[in-house]
Amino acid sequence: MLYTAVPPKSIEVNGIEVVEREQAVIQCITKNCRPPLMSDLSIGIEKPNTTTKVEKAPDNLYTITTSTTQIFTRTQNQDKVLCCSNIGETRCETKNINVLFPPKNVTVEEIFKHNEENGDTMMTLKFIVTESNPRSSIDLSGLKHVKRMLVDKRNDPESETYGWIFTEIWRFNFTKDDNMREIKCAVKNSGFPDLELSFIRTLNITYFPIVTISENEHKTVYLGEDVDLTCDVDSNPLSTISWHNHTGVIDEIFGAKRIELHLTDVSINHSQTYSCKAHNGIGGIVSRNITLTIIKDPCERPVSEAIKPSTESNVAHVVGLLISCLLCAILIAVIVVLIIRNKQQIEPSNKRKIHEPKIEEIKPLHPTGKDTNMQAGYEYLDMQNRSKESKLYTTLDTEMQAGNESLAGQGTTSEIEMYTNLDTEMQAGYESLAGQGTTTEIEMYTNLEGQMSTELPSEYENSEL
């Protein structure tokens, strides 16, 4: 049986998206045709080696698959794949091959920079990612707290590979504190999620020297001490640093950040102004001064030096001085209190010295006669009287002493007031005691006289008193 030729109902080209440097299969498929003849397959200007597979379909028709296997490069991107069938008539299908490839490099270009002497810098940077397929993008990091503005962003086609070149332009405002800051530019590509491609740019922000001296502007030291002065300089580029006094340069260092000045066993001649100077070609010479004062005696130290601590040793010195003064004040106060208390204890004792009549000064109310009993009665009455007075004085002295002890430790003013009150009460007691003694004595003498007059013989009744 003879069959007439039937041209293919459709022609397909598969496998046109490939990855650079990876093996790929390109197929040309002709469907529902007869007889089963191999199709012609070409890629670009080349005819690669191919293989053919025939599958029988209904109605005595066939599906023919023509394949080629090879490795592609980025330079073959967008090459034409041509598949033609010559069954019945010539029919062809054309597609462009799509080769995927990642970018090879990323660069950062400085296209504008304006730098002030203090380090304030306006800078425009251009980030460039080389050709890739598909298109790439970038992710910037390390720019926290930095003011920035996007100026331009675009993807430009590359003629040789038909890839895309990515470009972003940013404008930044930096300060001197951003010197040596690292800006990281990482490349992102959807076709290659595991891509690791980045670039780190370290900023170089130039600024004039900033000079700092470790001590205050005025420093006072004792004669014979050692003095260390340190001068730190922050600058970019590094500076030439030097110490000066009124005679000229003492020491000088090139391209440094710090310079130290050591003065040993200082004398009065070291009392002068010292200057730390620095310059790095940006702006003029920057200078900071410190005035050194040498004193012989600690008492000569200015009040401002004693009060204003510049170091931990000065703080300790001031604290020790304050504690000494406080202890002296307390000691003086204690001495004053003791003197006042002693004086107040002496004065009441002087007040208590009340004249006590002697025995021989007391004139008896009755003449001493020959009667021995009457004389003995007078002496007995006098002894009882004096015994009562002595007991009252002792009681009052004991109360006075207890008052003195209870007042110990109270304030000076309270002590004086309470001592005065107690002395007044004691004086009143003395006077009351004296009055009571006299009254009692008179009464007792009168009673005794009456008793004795009744018992005396008649020859004494008319005696003179």
mmCIF file of N, CA, C and O in Angstrom, residues 197-270:
data_model
loop_
_atom_site.group_PDB
_atom_site.id
_atom_site.type_symbol
_atom_site.label_atom_id
_atom_site.label_comp_id
_atom_site.label_asym_id
_atom_site.label_seq_id
_atom_site.Cartn_x
_atom_site.Cartn_y
_atom_site.Cartn_z
ATOM 1 N N LEU A 197 28.926 37.817 45.257
ATOM 2 C CA LEU A 197 29.757 38.804 44.575
ATOM 3 C C LEU A 197 29.542 40.147 45.275
ATOM 4 O O LEU A 197 28.415 40.635 45.349
ATOM 5 N N SER A 198 30.608 40.733 45.776
ATOM 6 C CA SER A 198 30.481 41.997 46.505
ATOM 7 C C SER A 198 31.768 42.806 46.378
ATOM 8 O O SER A 198 32.816 42.289 45.944
ATOM 9 N N PHE A 199 31.645 44.046 46.793
ATOM 10 C CA PHE A 199 32.793 44.958 46.783
ATOM 11 C C PHE A 199 32.709 45.837 48.032
ATOM 12 O O PHE A 199 31.634 46.328 48.389
ATOM 13 N N ILE A 200 33.852 45.999 48.712
ATOM 14 C CA ILE A 200 33.923 46.843 49.907
ATOM 15 C C ILE A 200 34.826 48.038 49.612
ATOM 16 O O ILE A 200 35.979 47.868 49.217
ATOM 17 N N ARG A 201 34.256 49.208 49.814
ATOM 18 C CA ARG A 201 35.034 50.438 49.622
ATOM 19 C C ARG A 201 35.250 51.096 50.980
ATOM 20 O O ARG A 201 34.295 51.342 51.734
ATOM 21 N N THR A 202 36.488 51.396 51.292
ATOM 22 C CA THR A 202 36.854 52.081 52.526
ATOM 23 C C THR A 202 37.010 53.571 52.225
ATOM 24 O O THR A 202 37.797 53.949 51.342
ATOM 25 N N LEU A 203 36.242 54.374 52.954
ATOM 26 C CA LEU A 203 36.243 55.812 52.692
ATOM 27 C C LEU A 203 37.518 56.463 53.195
ATOM 28 O O LEU A 203 38.074 56.078 54.227
ATOM 29 N N ASN A 204 37.944 57.459 52.481
ATOM 30 C CA ASN A 204 39.103 58.269 52.868
ATOM 31 C C ASN A 204 38.642 59.721 52.969
ATOM 32 O O ASN A 204 38.603 60.451 51.988
ATOM 33 N N ILE A 205 38.261 60.123 54.188
ATOM 34 C CA ILE A 205 37.785 61.482 54.437
ATOM 35 C C ILE A 205 38.931 62.277 55.058
ATOM 36 O O ILE A 205 39.396 61.951 56.153
ATOM 37 N N THR A 206 39.387 63.283 54.404
ATOM 38 C CA THR A 206 40.513 64.082 54.899
ATOM 39 C C THR A 206 39.989 65.261 55.724
ATOM 40 O O THR A 206 38.935 65.832 55.425
ATOM 41 N N TYR A 207 40.763 65.626 56.760
ATOM 42 C CA TYR A 207 40.396 66.761 57.617
ATOM 43 C C TYR A 207 41.634 67.232 58.369
ATOM 44 O O TYR A 207 42.608 66.490 58.548
ATOM 45 N N PHE A 208 41.588 68.500 58.804
ATOM 46 C CA PHE A 208 42.737 69.097 59.483
ATOM 47 C C PHE A 208 42.909 68.525 60.891
ATOM 48 O O PHE A 208 41.994 67.907 61.433
ATOM 49 N N PRO A 209 44.070 68.737 61.527
ATOM 50 C CA PRO A 209 44.348 68.135 62.838
ATOM 51 C C PRO A 209 43.421 68.667 63.926
ATOM 52 O O PRO A 209 43.088 69.847 63.972
ATOM 53 N N ILE A 210 43.051 67.763 64.818
ATOM 54 C CA ILE A 210 42.313 68.103 66.040
ATOM 55 C C ILE A 210 43.232 67.722 67.201
ATOM 56 O O ILE A 210 43.506 66.542 67.431
ATOM 57 N N VAL A 211 43.707 68.728 67.942
ATOM 58 C CA VAL A 211 44.736 68.532 68.973
ATOM 59 C C VAL A 211 44.081 68.486 70.348
ATOM 60 O O VAL A 211 43.257 69.344 70.678
ATOM 61 N N THR A 212 44.476 67.516 71.162
ATOM 62 C CA THR A 212 43.978 67.367 72.531
ATOM 63 C C THR A 212 45.154 67.105 73.459
ATOM 64 O O THR A 212 45.972 66.208 73.186
ATOM 65 N N ILE A 213 45.229 67.872 74.562
ATOM 66 C CA ILE A 213 46.267 67.677 75.568
ATOM 67 C C ILE A 213 45.642 66.989 76.775
ATOM 68 O O ILE A 213 44.525 67.321 77.190
ATOM 69 N N SER A 214 46.371 66.040 77.369
ATOM 70 C CA SER A 214 45.821 65.212 78.444
ATOM 71 C C SER A 214 45.513 66.006 79.704
ATOM 72 O O SER A 214 44.699 65.589 80.513
ATOM 73 N N GLU A 215 46.164 67.166 79.916
ATOM 74 C CA GLU A 215 45.966 67.957 81.124
ATOM 75 C C GLU A 215 45.114 69.183 80.828
ATOM 76 O O GLU A 215 44.849 69.514 79.665
ATOM 77 N N ASN A 216 44.700 69.886 81.914
ATOM 78 C CA ASN A 216 43.989 71.143 81.767
ATOM 79 C C ASN A 216 44.931 72.222 81.267
ATOM 80 O O ASN A 216 46.154 72.032 81.185
ATOM 81 N N GLU A 217 44.380 73.383 80.942
ATOM 82 C CA GLU A 217 45.205 74.462 80.401
ATOM 83 C C GLU A 217 46.206 74.984 81.419
ATOM 84 O O GLU A 217 47.230 75.568 81.038
ATOM 85 N N HIS A 218 45.903 74.809 82.712
ATOM 86 C CA HIS A 218 46.813 75.256 83.772
ATOM 87 C C HIS A 218 47.078 74.078 84.703
ATOM 88 O O HIS A 218 46.150 73.438 85.192
ATOM 89 N N LYS A 219 48.368 73.803 84.933
ATOM 90 C CA LYS A 219 48.755 72.690 85.799
ATOM 91 C C LYS A 219 49.798 73.187 86.802
ATOM 92 O O LYS A 219 50.768 73.848 86.421
ATOM 93 N N THR A 220 49.587 72.856 88.081
ATOM 94 C CA THR A 220 50.503 73.243 89.150
ATOM 95 C C THR A 220 51.116 71.992 89.749
ATOM 96 O O THR A 220 50.407 71.051 90.098
ATOM 97 N N VAL A 221 52.463 71.965 89.871
ATOM 98 C CA VAL A 221 53.181 70.824 90.445
ATOM 99 C C VAL A 221 54.198 71.346 91.446
ATOM 100 O O VAL A 221 54.564 72.531 91.444
ATOM 101 N N TYR A 222 54.697 70.440 92.299
ATOM 102 C CA TYR A 222 55.673 70.819 93.305
ATOM 103 C C TYR A 222 57.087 70.743 92.739
ATOM 104 O O TYR A 222 57.375 69.984 91.808
ATOM 105 N N LEU A 223 57.926 71.491 93.337
ATOM 106 C CA LEU A 223 59.334 71.522 92.961
ATOM 107 C C LEU A 223 59.943 70.129 93.132
ATOM 108 O O LEU A 223 59.771 69.478 94.155
ATOM 109 N N GLY A 224 60.641 69.653 92.073
ATOM 110 C CA GLY A 224 61.308 68.357 92.127
ATOM 111 C C GLY A 224 60.475 67.196 91.622
ATOM 112 O O GLY A 224 60.986 66.079 91.516
ATOM 113 N N GLU A 225 59.208 67.416 91.299
ATOM 114 C CA GLU A 225 58.362 66.331 90.786
ATOM 115 C C GLU A 225 58.666 66.062 89.313
ATOM 116 O O GLU A 225 59.333 66.849 88.639
ATOM 117 N N ASP A 226 58.144 64.916 88.825
ATOM 118 C CA ASP A 226 58.219 64.570 87.403
ATOM 119 C C ASP A 226 56.873 64.870 86.754
ATOM 120 O O ASP A 226 55.825 64.610 87.341
ATOM 121 N N VAL A 227 56.916 65.387 85.546
ATOM 122 C CA VAL A 227 55.697 65.780 84.828
ATOM 123 C C VAL A 227 55.676 65.080 83.477
ATOM 124 O O VAL A 227 56.669 65.085 82.745
ATOM 125 N N ASP A 228 54.535 64.459 83.140
ATOM 126 C CA ASP A 228 54.323 63.833 81.835
ATOM 127 C C ASP A 228 53.150 64.519 81.154
ATOM 128 O O ASP A 228 52.041 64.530 81.675
ATOM 129 N N LEU A 229 53.393 65.068 79.974
ATOM 130 C CA LEU A 229 52.360 65.731 79.180
ATOM 131 C C LEU A 229 52.172 64.947 77.886
ATOM 132 O O LEU A 229 53.151 64.598 77.209
ATOM 133 N N THR A 230 50.913 64.657 77.547
ATOM 134 C CA THR A 230 50.597 63.882 76.342
ATOM 135 C C THR A 230 49.731 64.711 75.409
ATOM 136 O O THR A 230 48.744 65.306 75.838
ATOM 137 N N CYS A 231 50.096 64.716 74.137
ATOM 138 C CA CYS A 231 49.353 65.454 73.108
ATOM 139 C C CYS A 231 48.878 64.456 72.062
ATOM 140 O O CYS A 231 49.687 63.780 71.412
ATOM 141 N N ASP A 232 47.548 64.328 71.906
ATOM 142 C CA ASP A 232 46.946 63.439 70.911
ATOM 143 C C ASP A 232 46.400 64.264 69.758
ATOM 144 O O ASP A 232 45.779 65.314 69.971
ATOM 145 N N VAL A 233 46.610 63.755 68.543
ATOM 146 C CA VAL A 233 46.191 64.472 67.330
ATOM 147 C C VAL A 233 45.367 63.534 66.464
ATOM 148 O O VAL A 233 45.807 62.423 66.138
ATOM 149 N N ASP A 234 44.170 63.972 66.125
ATOM 150 C CA ASP A 234 43.286 63.232 65.213
ATOM 151 C C ASP A 234 43.271 63.984 63.891
ATOM 152 O O ASP A 234 42.829 65.143 63.833
ATOM 153 N N SER A 235 43.741 63.341 62.836
ATOM 154 C CA SER A 235 43.805 64.011 61.533
ATOM 155 C C SER A 235 43.901 62.976 60.430
ATOM 156 O O SER A 235 44.247 61.819 60.664
ATOM 157 N N ASN A 236 43.596 63.389 59.216
ATOM 158 C CA ASN A 236 43.766 62.567 58.021
ATOM 159 C C ASN A 236 44.094 63.482 56.838
ATOM 160 O O ASN A 236 43.276 64.324 56.472
ATOM 161 N N PRO A 237 45.298 63.338 56.317
ATOM 162 C CA PRO A 237 46.345 62.367 56.639
ATOM 163 C C PRO A 237 47.017 62.653 57.983
ATOM 164 O O PRO A 237 46.706 63.650 58.629
ATOM 165 N N LEU A 238 47.918 61.759 58.391
ATOM 166 C CA LEU A 238 48.623 61.930 59.656
ATOM 167 C C LEU A 238 49.419 63.227 59.659
ATOM 168 O O LEU A 238 49.823 63.724 58.601
ATOM 169 N N SER A 239 49.653 63.750 60.875
ATOM 170 C CA SER A 239 50.245 65.080 61.007
ATOM 171 C C SER A 239 51.685 65.004 61.490
ATOM 172 O O SER A 239 52.152 63.985 62.014
ATOM 173 N N THR A 240 52.357 66.123 61.333
ATOM 174 C CA THR A 240 53.645 66.357 61.980
ATOM 175 C C THR A 240 53.349 67.060 63.305
ATOM 176 O O THR A 240 52.738 68.125 63.325
ATOM 177 N N ILE A 241 53.776 66.444 64.424
ATOM 178 C CA ILE A 241 53.435 66.936 65.751
ATOM 179 C C ILE A 241 54.714 67.357 66.468
ATOM 180 O O ILE A 241 55.759 66.694 66.344
ATOM 181 N N SER A 242 54.631 68.439 67.245
ATOM 182 C CA SER A 242 55.819 68.932 67.948
ATOM 183 C C SER A 242 55.416 69.639 69.237
ATOM 184 O O SER A 242 54.326 70.198 69.346
ATOM 185 N N TRP A 243 56.334 69.575 70.241
ATOM 186 C CA TRP A 243 56.213 70.322 71.493
ATOM 187 C C TRP A 243 57.120 71.543 71.420
ATOM 188 O O TRP A 243 58.276 71.442 70.997
ATOM 189 N N HIS A 244 56.599 72.701 71.869
ATOM 190 C CA HIS A 244 57.354 73.952 71.852
ATOM 191 C C HIS A 244 57.282 74.620 73.219
ATOM 192 O O HIS A 244 56.300 74.446 73.954
ATOM 193 N N ASN A 245 58.333 75.384 73.563
ATOM 194 C CA ASN A 245 58.268 76.333 74.666
ATOM 195 C C ASN A 245 58.754 77.686 74.168
ATOM 196 O O ASN A 245 58.884 77.888 72.939
ATOM 197 N N HIS A 246 59.056 78.616 75.061
ATOM 198 C CA HIS A 246 59.395 79.967 74.621
ATOM 199 C C HIS A 246 60.743 80.025 73.902
ATOM 200 O O HIS A 246 61.056 81.011 73.216
ATOM 201 N N THR A 247 61.542 78.954 74.036
ATOM 202 C CA THR A 247 62.846 78.957 73.369
ATOM 203 C C THR A 247 62.813 78.297 71.999
ATOM 204 O O THR A 247 63.725 78.498 71.196
ATOM 205 N N GLY A 248 61.787 77.479 71.708
ATOM 206 C CA GLY A 248 61.715 76.833 70.403
ATOM 207 C C GLY A 248 61.158 75.430 70.491
ATOM 208 O O GLY A 248 60.396 75.090 71.406
ATOM 209 N N VAL A 249 61.565 74.565 69.527
ATOM 210 C CA VAL A 249 61.057 73.195 69.438
ATOM 211 C C VAL A 249 61.768 72.314 70.456
ATOM 212 O O VAL A 249 63.003 72.295 70.529
ATOM 213 N N ILE A 250 60.977 71.585 71.246
ATOM 214 C CA ILE A 250 61.532 70.641 72.205
ATOM 215 C C ILE A 250 61.628 69.251 71.587
ATOM 216 O O ILE A 250 62.646 68.573 71.712
ATOM 217 N N ASP A 251 60.575 68.814 70.893
ATOM 218 C CA ASP A 251 60.542 67.486 70.269
ATOM 219 C C ASP A 251 59.576 67.531 69.095
ATOM 220 O O ASP A 251 58.609 68.300 69.088
ATOM 221 N N GLU A 252 59.827 66.673 68.081
ATOM 222 C CA GLU A 252 58.990 66.667 66.878
ATOM 223 C C GLU A 252 58.939 65.260 66.308
ATOM 224 O O GLU A 252 59.948 64.549 66.282
ATOM 225 N N ILE A 253 57.713 64.863 65.863
ATOM 226 C CA ILE A 253 57.500 63.549 65.260
ATOM 227 C C ILE A 253 56.725 63.742 63.957
ATOM 228 O O ILE A 253 55.772 64.516 63.896
ATOM 229 N N PHE A 254 57.097 62.977 62.918
ATOM 230 C CA PHE A 254 56.438 63.077 61.618
ATOM 231 C C PHE A 254 55.473 61.905 61.429
ATOM 232 O O PHE A 254 55.826 60.753 61.712
ATOM 233 N N GLY A 255 54.265 62.233 60.922
ATOM 234 C CA GLY A 255 53.286 61.196 60.614
ATOM 235 C C GLY A 255 52.864 60.384 61.820
ATOM 236 O O GLY A 255 52.891 59.149 61.789
ATOM 237 N N ALA A 256 52.471 61.065 62.880
ATOM 238 C CA ALA A 256 52.121 60.369 64.126
ATOM 239 C C ALA A 256 50.757 60.839 64.618
ATOM 240 O O ALA A 256 50.189 61.816 64.124
ATOM 241 N N LYS A 257 50.263 60.119 65.627
ATOM 242 C CA LYS A 257 48.998 60.480 66.271
ATOM 243 C C LYS A 257 49.188 60.981 67.694
ATOM 244 O O LYS A 257 48.264 61.548 68.262
ATOM 245 N N ARG A 258 50.381 60.774 68.274
ATOM 246 C CA ARG A 258 50.624 61.162 69.670
ATOM 247 C C ARG A 258 52.086 61.526 69.854
ATOM 248 O O ARG A 258 52.982 60.934 69.245
ATOM 249 N N ILE A 259 52.294 62.504 70.739
ATOM 250 C CA ILE A 259 53.639 62.886 71.148
ATOM 251 C C ILE A 259 53.605 63.171 72.642
ATOM 252 O O ILE A 259 52.655 63.793 73.145
ATOM 253 N N GLU A 260 54.641 62.691 73.364
ATOM 254 C CA GLU A 260 54.695 62.849 74.809
ATOM 255 C C GLU A 260 55.889 63.699 75.202
ATOM 256 O O GLU A 260 56.948 63.648 74.553
ATOM 257 N N LEU A 261 55.709 64.471 76.283
ATOM 258 C CA LEU A 261 56.770 65.321 76.813
ATOM 259 C C LEU A 261 57.015 64.920 78.264
ATOM 260 O O LEU A 261 56.109 64.981 79.095
ATOM 261 N N HIS A 262 58.255 64.506 78.563
ATOM 262 C CA HIS A 262 58.620 64.062 79.909
ATOM 263 C C HIS A 262 59.560 65.096 80.531
ATOM 264 O O HIS A 262 60.638 65.371 79.996
ATOM 265 N N LEU A 263 59.144 65.652 81.675
ATOM 266 C CA LEU A 263 59.962 66.602 82.437
ATOM 267 C C LEU A 263 60.268 65.966 83.786
ATOM 268 O O LEU A 263 59.357 65.664 84.560
ATOM 269 N N THR A 264 61.553 65.751 84.077
ATOM 270 C CA THR A 264 61.958 65.114 85.327
ATOM 271 C C THR A 264 62.584 66.139 86.261
ATOM 272 O O THR A 264 63.314 67.037 85.819
ATOM 273 N N ASP A 265 62.318 65.975 87.564
ATOM 274 C CA ASP A 265 62.895 66.822 88.610
ATOM 275 C C ASP A 265 62.732 68.304 88.249
ATOM 276 O O ASP A 265 63.704 69.039 88.095
ATOM 277 N N VAL A 266 61.475 68.737 88.104
ATOM 278 C CA VAL A 266 61.207 70.085 87.601
ATOM 279 C C VAL A 266 61.729 71.140 88.567
ATOM 280 O O VAL A 266 61.754 70.951 89.791
ATOM 281 N N SER A 267 62.158 72.253 87.994
ATOM 282 C CA SER A 267 62.638 73.395 88.770
ATOM 283 C C SER A 267 61.774 74.610 88.451
ATOM 284 O O SER A 267 60.838 74.539 87.640
ATOM 285 N N ILE A 268 62.129 75.738 89.078
ATOM 286 C CA ILE A 268 61.364 76.968 88.832
ATOM 287 C C ILE A 268 61.453 77.373 87.369
ATOM 288 O O ILE A 268 60.523 77.977 86.820
ATOM 289 N N ASN A 269 62.549 77.029 86.692
ATOM 290 C CA ASN A 269 62.717 77.385 85.275
ATOM 291 C C ASN A 269 61.706 76.689 84.379
ATOM 292 O O ASN A 269 61.501 77.093 83.231
ATOM 293 N N HIS A 270 61.086 75.613 84.871
ATOM 294 C CA HIS A 270 60.075 74.915 84.069
ATOM 295 C C HIS A 270 58.714 75.604 84.122
ATOM 296 O O HIS A 270 57.773 75.161 83.468
#
